[in-house]
N, CA, C and O atoms as a DFTB+ gen file, in Angstrom:
364 C
 N C O
     1  1      95.220     210.525     145.151
     2  2      94.383     209.898     146.143
     3  2      93.008     210.560     146.111
     4  3      92.906     211.787     146.138
     5  1      91.962     209.759     146.055
     6  2      90.602     210.276     146.017
     7  2      90.092     210.543     147.419
     8  3      90.444     209.848     148.372
     9  1      89.262     211.557     147.524
    10  2      88.637     211.828     148.814
    11  2      87.547     210.793     149.077
    12  3      87.179     210.028     148.185
    13  1      87.043     210.774     150.281
    14  2      86.000     209.814     150.651
    15  2      84.740     210.028     149.799
    16  3      84.105     209.067     149.366
    17  1      84.393     211.283     149.569
    18  2      83.212     211.601     148.742
    19  2      83.427     211.154     147.293
    20  3      82.524     210.594     146.671
    21  1      84.629     211.406     146.760
    22  2      84.921     210.990     145.386
    23  2      84.918     209.470     145.246
    24  3      84.443     208.939     144.242
    25  1      85.441     208.777     146.237
    26  2      85.435     207.311     146.210
    27  2      84.006     206.780     146.234
    28  3      83.669     205.830     145.527
    29  1      83.179     207.406     147.053
    30  2      81.776     206.982     147.127
    31  2      81.077     207.212     145.800
    32  3      80.340     206.344     145.333
    33  1      81.295     208.363     145.187
    34  2      80.658     208.669     143.904
    35  2      81.160     207.743     142.799
    36  3      80.381     207.323     141.943
    37  1      82.472     207.416     142.809
    38  2      83.019     206.505     141.821
    39  2      82.414     205.108     141.969
    40  3      82.086     204.461     140.974
    41  1      82.269     204.648     143.205
    42  2      81.657     203.343     143.448
    43  2      80.205     203.337     142.985
    44  3      79.733     202.338     142.443
    45  1      79.496     204.436     143.192
    46  2      78.112     204.537     142.751
    47  2      78.034     204.492     141.230
    48  3      77.155     203.831     140.677
    49  1      78.937     205.185     140.552
    50  2      78.966     205.165     139.087
    51  2      79.299     203.767     138.562
    52  3      78.729     203.331     137.562
    53  1      80.212     203.068     139.225
    54  2      80.555     201.708     138.813
    55  2      79.361     200.769     138.949
    56  3      79.099     199.963     138.056
    57  1      78.633     200.872     140.069
    58  2      77.445     200.033     140.258
    59  2      76.402     200.320     139.196
    60  3      75.789     199.399     138.655
    61  1      76.197     201.599     138.896
    62  2      75.204     201.962     137.887
    63  2      75.619     201.439     136.518
    64  3      74.779     200.938     135.772
    65  1      76.908     201.549     136.174
    66  2      77.376     201.052     134.891
    67  2      77.247     199.541     134.811
    68  3      76.877     199.010     133.764
    69  1      77.548     198.833     135.902
    70  2      77.386     197.373     135.905
    71  2      75.935     196.978     135.693
    72  3      75.644     195.992     135.016
    73  1      75.018     197.756     136.278
    74  2      73.597     197.457     136.128
    75  2      73.103     197.801     134.725
    76  3      72.310     197.057     134.147
    77  1      73.569     198.924     134.175
    78  2      73.087     199.376     132.870
    79  2      73.707     198.616     131.701
    80  3      73.016     198.326     130.725
    81  1      75.002     198.286     131.780
    82  2      75.681     197.653     130.655
    83  2      76.689     196.616     131.160
    84  3      77.892     196.873     131.160
    85  1      76.202     195.444     131.591
    86  2      77.109     194.444     132.145
    87  2      78.072     193.872     131.107
    88  3      79.187     193.480     131.451
    89  1      77.653     193.818     129.837
    90  2      78.545     193.297     128.803
    91  2      79.773     194.186     128.639
    92  3      80.890     193.686     128.510
    93  1      79.571     195.486     128.642
    94  2      80.685     196.421     128.528
    95  2      81.632     196.263     129.714
    96  3      82.851     196.244     129.539
    97  1      81.088     196.152     130.897
    98  2      81.932     196.000     132.093
    99  2      82.722     194.699     132.039
   100  3      83.886     194.659     132.438
   101  1      82.093     193.635     131.547
   102  2      82.799     192.359     131.454
   103  2      83.937     192.453     130.444
   104  3      85.011     191.896     130.669
   105  1      83.711     193.152     129.334
   106  2      84.768     193.305     128.336
   107  2      85.899     194.184     128.841
   108  3      87.067     193.871     128.611
   109  1      85.583     195.271     129.520
   110  2      86.606     196.209     129.964
   111  2      87.345     195.733     131.215
   112  3      88.555     195.923     131.333
   113  1      86.631     195.127     132.129
   114  2      87.254     194.759     133.389
   115  2      87.721     193.324     133.439
   116  3      88.412     192.925     134.377
   117  1      87.353     192.546     132.443
   118  2      87.723     191.144     132.472
   119  2      87.015     190.386     133.574
   120  3      87.393     189.265     133.914
   121  1      85.982     191.006     134.131
   122  2      85.255     190.373     135.220
   123  2      84.433     189.202     134.733
   124  3      84.057     189.125     133.564
   125  1      84.170     188.316     135.627
   126  2      83.391     187.140     135.288
   127  2      82.130     187.135     136.136
   128  3      81.872     186.182     136.872
   129  1      81.353     188.189     136.033
   130  2      80.110     188.244     136.786
   131  2      78.950     188.163     135.803
   132  3      79.062     188.576     134.649
   133  1      77.878     187.646     136.266
   134  2      76.705     187.520     135.406
   135  2      75.544     188.257     136.049
   136  3      75.371     188.232     137.268
   137  1      74.766     188.901     135.225
   138  2      73.588     189.613     135.685
   139  2      72.374     188.818     135.238
   140  3      72.227     188.483     134.062
   141  1      71.530     188.530     136.170
   142  2      70.332     187.759     135.869
   143  2      69.404     188.572     134.997
   144  3      69.104     189.726     135.303
   145  1      68.949     187.976     133.914
   146  2      68.014     188.683     133.049
   147  2      66.610     188.515     133.605
   148  3      66.193     187.395     133.903
   149  1      65.884     189.602     133.748
   150  2      64.537     189.505     134.329
   151  2      63.564     188.861     133.342
   152  3      63.691     189.001     132.126
   153  1      62.604     188.160     133.903
   154  2      61.568     187.527     133.093
   155  2      60.212     188.045     133.549
   156  3      60.025     188.358     134.725
   157  1      59.279     188.134     132.631
   158  2      57.935     188.549     133.053
   159  2      57.311     187.470     133.946
   160  3      57.624     186.288     133.807
   161  1      56.441     187.879     134.850
   162  2      55.888     186.938     135.835
   163  2      54.741     186.101     135.264
   164  3      53.615     186.176     135.755
   165  1      55.023     185.312     134.238
   166  2      53.969     184.517     133.611
   167  2      53.377     183.486     134.559
   168  3      52.175     183.222     134.512
   169  1      54.192     182.908     135.406
   170  2      53.683     181.887     136.324
   171  2      52.625     182.463     137.259
   172  3      51.649     181.786     137.582
   173  1      52.813     183.714     137.697
   174  2      51.808     184.319     138.569
   175  2      50.488     184.555     137.833
   176  3      49.415     184.407     138.417
   177  1      50.567     184.921     136.555
   178  2      49.330     185.105     135.787
   179  2      48.607     183.773     135.602
   180  3      47.382     183.721     135.710
   181  1      49.344     182.697     135.326
   182  2      48.714     181.386     135.200
   183  2      48.117     180.931     136.527
   184  3      47.037     180.341     136.559
   185  1      48.821     181.207     137.616
   186  2      48.305     180.854     138.937
   187  2      47.024     181.637     139.241
   188  3      46.064     181.072     139.766
   189  1      47.006     182.921     138.918
   190  2      45.805     183.727     139.158
   191  2      44.632     183.213     138.325
   192  3      43.498     183.197     138.803
   193  1      44.891     182.792     137.086
   194  2      43.819     182.245     136.237
   195  2      43.298     180.928     136.810
   196  3      42.090     180.690     136.805
   197  1      44.188     180.076     137.301
   198  2      43.758     178.807     137.883
   199  2      42.943     179.041     139.159
   200  3      41.946     178.361     139.398
   201  1      43.371     179.999     139.968
   202  2      42.637     180.311     141.195
   203  2      41.258     180.869     140.854
   204  3      40.279     180.554     141.529
   205  1      41.174     181.694     139.813
   206  2      39.870     182.225     139.397
   207  2      38.947     181.104     138.929
   208  3      37.750     181.121     139.212
   209  1      39.504     180.133     138.215
   210  2      38.693     178.997     137.765
   211  2      38.176     178.199     138.957
   212  3      37.024     177.763     138.959
   213  1      39.011     178.006     139.961
   214  2      38.574     177.279     141.161
   215  2      37.480     178.065     141.883
   216  3      36.525     177.475     142.388
   217  1      37.614     179.395     141.933
   218  2      36.586     180.212     142.579
   219  2      35.256     180.097     141.845
   220  3      34.200     180.042     142.477
   221  1      35.301     180.059     140.528
   222  2      34.056     179.916     139.751
   223  2      33.417     178.557     140.008
   224  3      32.201     178.460     140.173
   225  1      34.230     177.515     140.043
   226  2      33.698     176.176     140.303
   227  2      33.087     176.103     141.706
   228  3      32.011     175.534     141.890
   229  1      33.772     176.675     142.682
   230  2      33.227     176.660     144.047
   231  2      31.926     177.457     144.133
   232  3      30.993     177.065     144.834
   233  1      31.874     178.575     143.415
   234  2      30.639     179.364     143.404
   235  2      29.499     178.612     142.739
   236  3      28.361     178.660     143.207
   237  1      29.798     177.915     141.647
   238  2      28.765     177.138     140.957
   239  2      28.288     175.966     141.808
   240  3      27.137     175.542     141.703
   241  1      29.177     175.447     142.650
   242  2      28.805     174.329     143.514
   243  2      28.010     174.784     144.735
   244  3      27.483     173.955     145.478
   245  1      27.921     176.100     144.945
   246  2      27.139     176.602     146.056
   247  2      27.938     176.865     147.315
   248  3      27.356     177.205     148.345
   249  1      29.224     176.721     147.268
   250  2      30.075     176.980     148.416
   251  2      30.523     178.432     148.348
   252  3      31.647     178.723     147.938
   253  1      29.651     179.334     148.746
   254  2      29.880     180.763     148.548
   255  2      31.014     181.321     149.396
   256  3      31.805     182.136     148.919
   257  1      31.097     180.893     150.633
   258  2      32.154     181.418     151.504
   259  2      33.523     181.004     150.978
   260  3      34.441     181.822     150.917
   261  1      33.660     179.746     150.601
   262  2      34.935     179.270     150.048
   263  2      35.233     179.972     148.729
   264  3      36.385     180.297     148.444
   265  1      34.193     180.208     147.922
   266  2      34.383     180.884     146.637
   267  2      34.874     182.312     146.848
   268  3      35.740     182.782     146.109
   269  1      34.336     183.002     147.838
   270  2      34.766     184.378     148.117
   271  2      36.214     184.392     148.613
   272  3      37.003     185.242     148.200
   273  1      36.558     183.466     149.484
   274  2      37.928     183.408     149.998
   275  2      38.916     183.136     148.863
   276  3      39.954     183.792     148.767
   277  1      38.595     182.181     148.015
   278  2      39.482     181.848     146.901
   279  2      39.533     183.005     145.903
   280  3      40.591     183.282     145.338
   281  1      38.413     183.680     145.679
   282  2      38.403     184.822     144.760
   283  2      39.290     185.953     145.281
   284  3      40.009     186.580     144.503
   285  1      39.247     186.216     146.584
   286  2      40.118     187.245     147.163
   287  2      41.582     186.841     147.011
   288  3      42.434     187.678     146.711
   289  1      41.867     185.585     147.213
   290  2      43.221     185.070     147.025
   291  2      43.658     185.259     145.558
   292  3      44.792     185.657     145.291
   293  1      42.762     184.974     144.630
   294  2      43.065     185.147     143.211
   295  2      43.303     186.608     142.849
   296  3      44.198     186.913     142.060
   297  1      42.516     187.506     143.415
   298  2      42.716     188.935     143.154
   299  2      44.061     189.389     143.702
   300  3      44.769     190.163     143.057
   301  1      44.413     188.912     144.883
   302  2      45.726     189.252     145.454
   303  2      46.868     188.753     144.577
   304  3      47.863     189.453     144.390
   305  1      46.727     187.558     144.046
   306  2      47.746     187.007     143.157
   307  2      47.818     187.808     141.861
   308  3      48.911     188.058     141.355
   309  1      46.681     188.210     141.322
   310  2      46.664     189.007     140.098
   311  2      47.300     190.379     140.332
   312  3      48.007     190.892     139.465
   313  1      47.049     190.971     141.498
   314  2      47.669     192.260     141.811
   315  2      49.181     192.111     141.924
   316  3      49.928     192.961     141.441
   317  1      49.634     191.035     142.560
   318  2      51.082     190.796     142.660
   319  2      51.696     190.605     141.277
   320  3      52.786     191.108     141.006
   321  1      51.001     189.878     140.400
   322  2      51.506     189.672     139.042
   323  2      51.555     190.993     138.281
   324  3      52.517     191.254     137.558
   325  1      50.542     191.817     138.434
   326  2      50.543     193.118     137.777
   327  2      51.642     194.024     138.277
   328  3      52.261     194.747     137.497
   329  1      51.888     193.991     139.576
   330  2      52.966     194.802     140.156
   331  2      54.323     194.355     139.627
   332  3      55.158     195.183     139.265
   333  1      54.538     193.044     139.583
   334  2      55.815     192.538     139.066
   335  2      55.959     192.812     137.577
   336  3      57.068     193.072     137.108
   337  1      54.866     192.762     136.822
   338  2      54.931     193.088     135.404
   339  2      55.273     194.560     135.216
   340  3      56.034     194.914     134.315
   341  1      54.716     195.411     136.059
   342  2      55.022     196.850     135.989
   343  2      56.505     197.092     136.289
   344  3      57.151     197.897     135.617
   345  1      57.038     196.404     137.285
   346  2      58.470     196.528     137.588
   347  2      59.321     195.978     136.449
   348  3      60.374     196.535     136.139
   349  1      58.870     194.883     135.820
   350  2      59.614     194.293     134.708
   351  2      59.673     195.235     133.523
   352  3      60.721     195.377     132.894
   353  1      58.562     195.878     133.212
   354  2      58.530     196.796     132.066
   355  2      59.249     198.096     132.353
   356  3      59.643     198.801     131.424
   357  1      59.430     198.428     133.629
   358  2      60.128     199.653     133.997
   359  2      61.629     199.569     133.834
   360  3      62.311     200.591     133.903
   361  1      62.164     198.373     133.620
   362  2      63.625     198.219     133.495
   363  2      64.100     198.615     132.157
   364  3      65.299     198.548     131.883
C-alpha cells in the first residue's frame, strides 16, 4: 500500500509521462486518449498584418485617431502572437 505522498508523486509522474510521451503511454496502458498537437499561431500573425494594413490605410486617408486606435490594436495582436509563438517553441 502506498502512502498518500507516494500516491501523489506517482500521479505526478504519470501526468508528466503522458505529457512527454503520449505514444508510449498509449502502447503500454492500452489507453485511448489523444493529446492535441500544438500549432504555431499563424492566424494571429495574419490578423496582425491585416490590422496593420488597415491602420496604414486609415492614416493615409487622414483619419489619425482611428489609425492610432487600430495600430494599438494591431500591436496588441502582434504581442499576443509573439507570446503564443514563444510558448509554442518552448514545448
